[in-house]
Amino acid sequence: MTATADSWSPESWQQRPALQQPNYPDAARLQSALDRLAALPPIVTSWEIEDLKKRLAAAQAGRGFVLQGGDCAESFTECTSPRIVGQLKILLQMSVVMTAGMKRPVTRIGRMAGQYAKPRSADLEERGDDSLPSYRGDLVNRQPFTSADREPDPELLLRGYERAALTLNFVRGLIDGGFADLHHPENWDLDFVSHSSSADKYHSIVQKVRDGLDFFESISERPIHEARRVDFFAAHEGLHLHYEQAQTRHLEHRHGWYNLTTHFPWIGLRTAHPEGAHVEFFRGIENPIGVKVGEALDKDHLQELVRRLNPDNEPGRLALIHRLGAERVAEALPQMIEAVRETGIDVLWICDPMHGNTESTSSGFKTRRFENIASELDTAFRVHRDHGSRLGGVHLELTGEHVTECTGGPRGLTEHDLTRDYRSTVDPRLNYDQAMEIALQIAGQP
Ligand code: PEP
Ligand code: CO
C-alpha cells in the first residue's frame, strides 16, 4: 500500500479535481437527494461482484472472454421491456456464437442499469446568442434547450437509480425464469432477417451447442445445471461521483468498500487522469474496475494509473479498455502493452473498437464504419498475440434493433442509409446484423 492509500475514504475524491461533474445550483437540494439515495437498498451485492471478479481473472488468464455491450447512453424513456429484452437477446446470441467458437466461457456484461451520465466536450452549449449548460445525460438534466430543462436537477439521481433497479430486476427475472436457458436459444431469436449472411452460420452454431448439451446430459444422466443458466452483469461509466459515492458501503463481512450501484464501473478516457477525482474514488472500492485508455494518456500516466488502481496485483481487479482507432492500433498498442508490462502488474485487456473510430459525414451524422471497427478488433487480437499478451474481451456499443447508425457490415449500409433509422442521440451503435457479424469474427479468432 502506498502512503496515500491509507487516507482513502468514499469522499476523499472531493479533494481532487473532478472533471465532468454538473454544477448544481442548490447545495442543500443536492444533499437531500444524496441522503435519500444513500438510504435505498443496493442494486447489486458483494457476492455478485466477487463472482464477476473471479470471471474477469479467468479471462485475464486466458480461461474466458468478456463481452461488454449496450447503448452509448441509456435514457429514462427507453427504460422499457422491449429495449431490455432486446439488449439481453443480442448479448446472449453473440455470446453463444463466441463460446462455441472460442471454446471458453464468455462473461456477459451489459452497458446498462445505470448508463445515464455522459461526459461532454464543453460545459455550455451555445445556440445563436443563447448559452445553456450542456446536456449531461438523464441522470443530470434534460435534453430540450431551455434553461429549466438544462439546469442540473438532483432529483434525477433518484429517478435514475430507480430505473437502474427496474432494469436489473427485469434482467434477473428473465434469467432466473428460464429465458436464458441454453437449451432454448430460440427464446432469444430477434427477427433475424433471411438475407443476413450470418443467419445460417448462427443457426448451425446453435444446433451444435444444443447437441453438445444433449450429449453431456445423456452420458451423465442428469441435466448440467451449471451450463443451463447463464450469468449476466451490469456496468456503467462511473462518471457522476456523488451518485457512485452514495451507494458505496463498507461491508463488515468482507472488510472492504463496495460500490453497490453496479458490478463493474469504468472510468472514461476523459476522466482517467491518475491525479484526478475519478481515479481517487475508484482506487478505494473493491469492485473490478475498467479504465478507457487511449493515446491521450502518456506512458508515465498509464503506468501510474495501473499502480494506483491495482497496487496489490489482484487478478480480475483492473481491466484496461483500449480504444485507439483502426489506423493507430497497430502502432500504439505494442507500446501500451510494454508500458504495462514494465509495472509488473497484470491487467485484463479489453478492446473498445468503437470510440477511436467515430467520424462525421458531410451531412452531419456521427457515424462509424463497420470495416474500421472490425479491423481494429482484428488487429488488437493479433498485436496482443504477437507481443505475448492476450486480448480478454471486447467492449461494444450495440443494439438488437435494425438501426442505421454505423455504415457497412453485412447489409452494406451507406451514408445515404443513415437517414433511414438513426436513433441514437449520442454515439452510433452497431445494429443487429453488424453486432452478430462481429461475434462471428471473434468466434473465428485462432
Ligand atoms: C463511452 O464509452 O461512451 C465513452 C465516452 O468512451 P471514452 O471514454 O472512451 O470516450
Ligand atoms: Co459512446
PDB file of N, CA, C and O and ligand atoms in Angstrom, residues 71-73 111 115 117-119 237 266-271 291-294 321-323 352 354-356 368 395 397 426-427, ligand 1:
ATOM      1  N   ASP A  71     -26.022   0.248 -25.038  1.00  0.00           N
ATOM      2  CA  ASP A  71     -26.142   1.588 -25.618  1.00  0.00           C
ATOM      3  C   ASP A  71     -25.026   2.488 -25.124  1.00  0.00           C
ATOM      4  O   ASP A  71     -24.530   2.327 -24.017  1.00  0.00           O
ATOM      5  N   CYS A  72     -24.707   3.492 -25.949  1.00  0.00           N
ATOM      6  CA  CYS A  72     -23.753   4.515 -25.502  1.00  0.00           C
ATOM      7  C   CYS A  72     -24.311   5.151 -24.232  1.00  0.00           C
ATOM      8  O   CYS A  72     -23.625   5.273 -23.233  1.00  0.00           O
ATOM      9  N   ALA A  73     -25.590   5.569 -24.301  1.00  0.00           N
ATOM     10  CA  ALA A  73     -26.269   6.086 -23.110  1.00  0.00           C
ATOM     11  C   ALA A  73     -27.661   5.478 -23.046  1.00  0.00           C
ATOM     12  O   ALA A  73     -28.320   5.324 -24.076  1.00  0.00           O
ATOM     13  N   ARG A 111     -23.871  -2.798 -20.803  1.00  0.00           N
ATOM     14  CA  ARG A 111     -23.720  -1.361 -20.521  1.00  0.00           C
ATOM     15  C   ARG A 111     -25.119  -0.909 -20.185  1.00  0.00           C
ATOM     16  O   ARG A 111     -25.804  -0.297 -21.000  1.00  0.00           O
ATOM     17  N   GLN A 115     -26.360   3.459 -17.012  1.00  0.00           N
ATOM     18  CA  GLN A 115     -25.535   4.170 -18.001  1.00  0.00           C
ATOM     19  C   GLN A 115     -26.254   5.479 -18.397  1.00  0.00           C
ATOM     20  O   GLN A 115     -26.654   5.655 -19.542  1.00  0.00           O
ATOM     21  N   ALA A 117     -25.169   8.827 -17.377  1.00  0.00           N
ATOM     22  CA  ALA A 117     -24.407  10.090 -17.312  1.00  0.00           C
ATOM     23  C   ALA A 117     -23.352  10.092 -18.404  1.00  0.00           C
ATOM     24  O   ALA A 117     -22.664   9.090 -18.613  1.00  0.00           O
ATOM     25  N   LYS A 118     -23.235  11.205 -19.116  1.00  0.00           N
ATOM     26  CA  LYS A 118     -22.303  11.276 -20.244  1.00  0.00           C
ATOM     27  C   LYS A 118     -21.312  12.425 -20.090  1.00  0.00           C
ATOM     28  O   LYS A 118     -21.693  13.521 -19.695  1.00  0.00           O
ATOM     29  N   PRO A 119     -20.040  12.169 -20.447  1.00  0.00           N
ATOM     30  CA  PRO A 119     -19.072  13.274 -20.487  1.00  0.00           C
ATOM     31  C   PRO A 119     -19.360  14.165 -21.699  1.00  0.00           C
ATOM     32  O   PRO A 119     -19.837  13.680 -22.726  1.00  0.00           O
ATOM     33  N   GLU A 237     -20.422   3.758 -16.915  1.00  0.00           N
ATOM     34  CA  GLU A 237     -19.314   4.663 -16.646  1.00  0.00           C
ATOM     35  C   GLU A 237     -19.570   5.343 -15.305  1.00  0.00           C
ATOM     36  O   GLU A 237     -20.600   5.994 -15.120  1.00  0.00           O
ATOM     37  N   TRP A 266     -16.712   1.709 -14.857  1.00  0.00           N
ATOM     38  CA  TRP A 266     -15.470   2.059 -15.542  1.00  0.00           C
ATOM     39  C   TRP A 266     -15.264   3.568 -15.546  1.00  0.00           C
ATOM     40  O   TRP A 266     -16.203   4.333 -15.371  1.00  0.00           O
ATOM     41  N   ILE A 267     -13.988   3.930 -15.711  1.00  0.00           N
ATOM     42  CA  ILE A 267     -13.595   5.340 -15.805  1.00  0.00           C
ATOM     43  C   ILE A 267     -13.427   5.648 -17.288  1.00  0.00           C
ATOM     44  O   ILE A 267     -12.739   4.916 -18.003  1.00  0.00           O
ATOM     45  N   GLY A 268     -14.048   6.707 -17.753  1.00  0.00           N
ATOM     46  CA  GLY A 268     -13.922   7.092 -19.162  1.00  0.00           C
ATOM     47  C   GLY A 268     -12.569   7.732 -19.441  1.00  0.00           C
ATOM     48  O   GLY A 268     -11.871   8.174 -18.520  1.00  0.00           O
ATOM     49  N   LEU A 269     -12.227   7.788 -20.707  1.00  0.00           N
ATOM     50  CA  LEU A 269     -10.929   8.345 -21.100  1.00  0.00           C
ATOM     51  C   LEU A 269     -10.731   9.766 -20.588  1.00  0.00           C
ATOM     52  O   LEU A 269      -9.650  10.146 -20.155  1.00  0.00           O
ATOM     53  N   ARG A 270     -11.810  10.553 -20.621  1.00  0.00           N
ATOM     54  CA  ARG A 270     -11.652  11.966 -20.271  1.00  0.00           C
ATOM     55  C   ARG A 270     -11.431  12.201 -18.791  1.00  0.00           C
ATOM     56  O   ARG A 270     -11.040  13.288 -18.378  1.00  0.00           O
ATOM     57  N   THR A 271     -11.719  11.210 -17.976  1.00  0.00           N
ATOM     58  CA  THR A 271     -11.574  11.398 -16.527  1.00  0.00           C
ATOM     59  C   THR A 271     -10.553  10.431 -15.936  1.00  0.00           C
ATOM     60  O   THR A 271     -10.565  10.159 -14.741  1.00  0.00           O
ATOM     61  N   VAL A 291     -10.877   0.912 -17.070  1.00  0.00           N
ATOM     62  CA  VAL A 291     -10.481   2.276 -17.444  1.00  0.00           C
ATOM     63  C   VAL A 291     -10.339   2.316 -18.953  1.00  0.00           C
ATOM     64  O   VAL A 291      -9.691   1.449 -19.547  1.00  0.00           O
ATOM     65  N   LYS A 292     -10.955   3.333 -19.573  1.00  0.00           N
ATOM     66  CA  LYS A 292     -10.784   3.532 -21.007  1.00  0.00           C
ATOM     67  C   LYS A 292      -9.433   4.191 -21.226  1.00  0.00           C
ATOM     68  O   LYS A 292      -9.152   5.244 -20.627  1.00  0.00           O
ATOM     69  N   VAL A 293      -8.596   3.569 -22.050  1.00  0.00           N
ATOM     70  CA  VAL A 293      -7.282   4.153 -22.293  1.00  0.00           C
ATOM     71  C   VAL A 293      -7.076   4.381 -23.790  1.00  0.00           C
ATOM     72  O   VAL A 293      -7.503   3.595 -24.630  1.00  0.00           O
ATOM     73  N   GLY A 294      -6.420   5.503 -24.093  1.00  0.00           N
ATOM     74  CA  GLY A 294      -6.129   5.859 -25.473  1.00  0.00           C
ATOM     75  C   GLY A 294      -4.803   6.579 -25.512  1.00  0.00           C
ATOM     76  O   GLY A 294      -4.104   6.677 -24.494  1.00  0.00           O
ATOM     77  N   ILE A 321      -9.371  -0.871 -21.041  1.00  0.00           N
ATOM     78  CA  ILE A 321     -10.216  -0.946 -22.232  1.00  0.00           C
ATOM     79  C   ILE A 321      -9.607   0.003 -23.264  1.00  0.00           C
ATOM     80  O   ILE A 321      -9.771   1.223 -23.161  1.00  0.00           O
ATOM     81  N   HIS A 322      -8.848  -0.558 -24.215  1.00  0.00           N
ATOM     82  CA  HIS A 322      -8.154   0.357 -25.129  1.00  0.00           C
ATOM     83  C   HIS A 322      -9.022   0.697 -26.326  1.00  0.00           C
ATOM     84  O   HIS A 322      -9.730  -0.127 -26.873  1.00  0.00           O
ATOM     85  N   ARG A 323      -8.931   1.978 -26.709  1.00  0.00           N
ATOM     86  CA  ARG A 323      -9.732   2.492 -27.825  1.00  0.00           C
ATOM     87  C   ARG A 323      -8.820   3.410 -28.607  1.00  0.00           C
ATOM     88  O   ARG A 323      -8.619   4.566 -28.300  1.00  0.00           O
ATOM     89  N   ASP A 352     -12.067  -1.776 -27.076  1.00  0.00           N
ATOM     90  CA  ASP A 352     -13.236  -0.990 -27.486  1.00  0.00           C
ATOM     91  C   ASP A 352     -12.947  -0.486 -28.900  1.00  0.00           C
ATOM     92  O   ASP A 352     -12.214   0.479 -29.076  1.00  0.00           O
ATOM     93  N   MET A 354     -14.908   0.938 -30.885  1.00  0.00           N
ATOM     94  CA  MET A 354     -15.911   1.928 -31.299  1.00  0.00           C
ATOM     95  C   MET A 354     -15.381   3.362 -31.188  1.00  0.00           C
ATOM     96  O   MET A 354     -15.475   4.141 -32.126  1.00  0.00           O
ATOM     97  N   HIS A 355     -14.878   3.719 -29.989  1.00  0.00           N
ATOM     98  CA  HIS A 355     -14.663   5.136 -29.693  1.00  0.00           C
ATOM     99  C   HIS A 355     -13.455   5.767 -30.378  1.00  0.00           C
ATOM    100  O   HIS A 355     -13.321   6.982 -30.377  1.00  0.00           O
ATOM    101  N   GLY A 356     -12.580   4.945 -30.961  1.00  0.00           N
ATOM    102  CA  GLY A 356     -11.480   5.517 -31.739  1.00  0.00           C
ATOM    103  C   GLY A 356     -11.824   5.637 -33.217  1.00  0.00           C
ATOM    104  O   GLY A 356     -10.987   6.044 -34.025  1.00  0.00           O
ATOM    105  N   ARG A 368     -19.766   5.496 -37.632  1.00  0.00           N
ATOM    106  CA  ARG A 368     -18.561   4.674 -37.585  1.00  0.00           C
ATOM    107  C   ARG A 368     -18.662   3.676 -38.715  1.00  0.00           C
ATOM    108  O   ARG A 368     -19.762   3.194 -39.002  1.00  0.00           O
ATOM    109  N   HIS A 395     -15.526  -4.518 -25.932  1.00  0.00           N
ATOM    110  CA  HIS A 395     -16.476  -3.533 -25.390  1.00  0.00           C
ATOM    111  C   HIS A 395     -17.133  -2.833 -26.579  1.00  0.00           C
ATOM    112  O   HIS A 395     -16.462  -2.171 -27.367  1.00  0.00           O
ATOM    113  N   GLU A 397     -20.639  -0.722 -28.498  1.00  0.00           N
ATOM    114  CA  GLU A 397     -21.913  -0.009 -28.430  1.00  0.00           C
ATOM    115  C   GLU A 397     -22.804  -0.632 -29.490  1.00  0.00           C
ATOM    116  O   GLU A 397     -22.470  -0.618 -30.686  1.00  0.00           O
ATOM    117  N   VAL A 426     -26.543   9.973 -28.950  1.00  0.00           N
ATOM    118  CA  VAL A 426     -25.129  10.096 -28.598  1.00  0.00           C
ATOM    119  C   VAL A 426     -24.306   9.369 -29.659  1.00  0.00           C
ATOM    120  O   VAL A 426     -24.291   9.789 -30.812  1.00  0.00           O
ATOM    121  N   ASP A 427     -23.619   8.276 -29.300  1.00  0.00           N
ATOM    122  CA  ASP A 427     -22.752   7.630 -30.285  1.00  0.00           C
ATOM    123  C   ASP A 427     -23.512   6.604 -31.128  1.00  0.00           C
ATOM    124  O   ASP A 427     -24.460   5.972 -30.657  1.00  0.00           O
TER     125      ASP A 427
HETATM  126  C1  PEP B   1     -18.197   5.787 -23.923  1.00  0.00           C
HETATM  127  O1  PEP B   1     -17.884   4.637 -23.604  1.00  0.00           O
HETATM  128  O2  PEP B   1     -19.341   6.092 -24.312  1.00  0.00           O
HETATM  129  C2  PEP B   1     -17.148   6.823 -23.898  1.00  0.00           C
HETATM  130  C3  PEP B   1     -17.447   8.109 -23.770  1.00  0.00           C
HETATM  131  O3  PEP B   1     -15.911   6.319 -24.083  1.00  0.00           O
HETATM  132  P1  PEP B   1     -14.490   7.054 -23.998  1.00  0.00           P
HETATM  133  O4  PEP B   1     -14.305   7.386 -22.560  1.00  0.00           O
HETATM  134  O5  PEP B   1     -13.546   6.037 -24.463  1.00  0.00           O
HETATM  135  O6  PEP B   1     -14.575   8.271 -24.895  1.00  0.00           O
END
